[in-house]
Amino acid sequence: MVELGALPEDCIAHILSLTTPLDAARSAAVSRAFRTASDSDAVWRNFLPPDLDLIVSTSSPPPFGPSLTRKKDVFLRLCSDPLLIDSGRKSFALEKWSGKKCYMVGARDLSIVWGNTPSSWRWSSFHVSRFPEVAELIRVRWLEVHAKMETRLLSADTYYAAYFIFKFVHGNY
């Protein structure tokens, strides 16, 4: 019987690449061989989406400088610091436990009823928003918002949820 730690590093890395980012990170505590394998690009390349280059090409400015050459560093950066893509109208990140894609759609990519009516809505910047523009409600009788997302952009075999994120401004209502 062969001990796991006695397996070649590339074999351990291949096994870890078939798990999850969380499992790969935890395995580093098993032994020196597992720590080396769990830090390898062979493992973390598998946790990055196959279309990452295409996604990154729609971001501005380029998100990764020369300091991010390791795949693990790219993965961790995308988990903690979402990329603005599509001219700042969406953000893209990775969910750190699974590596699944996470998108946030900015207000400019939403279809908002009365959204282009100055007496109902104002478009402005907001210092805590990741998006360059936010929609500020002035007055409407009802709120109706629609959004579309191309499903080919999403991670396969994944349940997604939609959240409506907003902020009440004190004293407006």
Coordinates of N, CA and C in Angstrom, one line a residue, residues 7 19 34 36 62 64-65 67 73 77 111 132 136 146 154 162:
L7 N 3.1 9.7 -3.0 CA 2.8 9.9 -4.4 C 3.5 11.1 -5.0
T19 N -11.0 18.4 -6.7 CA -11.8 18.7 -5.6 C -12.4 20.1 -5.7
F34 N 1.7 17.7 0.2 CA 0.4 18.2 -0.1 C 0.4 19.8 -0.2
T36 N 2.9 21.7 -1.1 CA 3.5 22.0 -2.4 C 2.5 21.8 -3.6
P62 N -6.6 46.8 -17.1 CA -6.2 45.3 -16.9 C -6.1 45.0 -15.5
F64 N -4.8 42.4 -13.7 CA -3.7 41.6 -13.1 C -2.4 42.2 -13.6
G65 N -1.6 42.7 -12.7 CA -0.3 43.1 -13.0 C 0.7 42.0 -13.0
S67 N 2.6 41.1 -10.8 CA 2.7 40.4 -9.5 C 1.8 39.2 -9.4
D73 N -3.0 33.0 -6.8 CA -3.2 34.4 -6.5 C -4.3 35.1 -7.3
R77 N -7.6 36.7 -5.7 CA -7.9 38.1 -6.1 C -9.3 38.3 -6.6
S111 N -33.3 47.2 -16.8 CA -34.4 48.0 -17.5 C -35.3 48.5 -16.3
P132 N -19.8 52.9 -11.7 CA -19.6 54.4 -11.9 C -20.9 55.2 -11.8
E136 N -30.9 56.8 -8.8 CA -31.5 57.3 -7.5 C -32.9 57.6 -7.8
H146 N -36.3 45.1 -14.6 CA -36.1 43.8 -15.3 C -34.6 43.7 -15.6
L154 N -22.7 31.9 -17.2 CA -22.8 31.4 -15.9 C -22.1 30.0 -15.8
A162 N -30.9 35.7 -7.5 CA -30.9 37.1 -7.8 C -31.2 37.9 -6.6

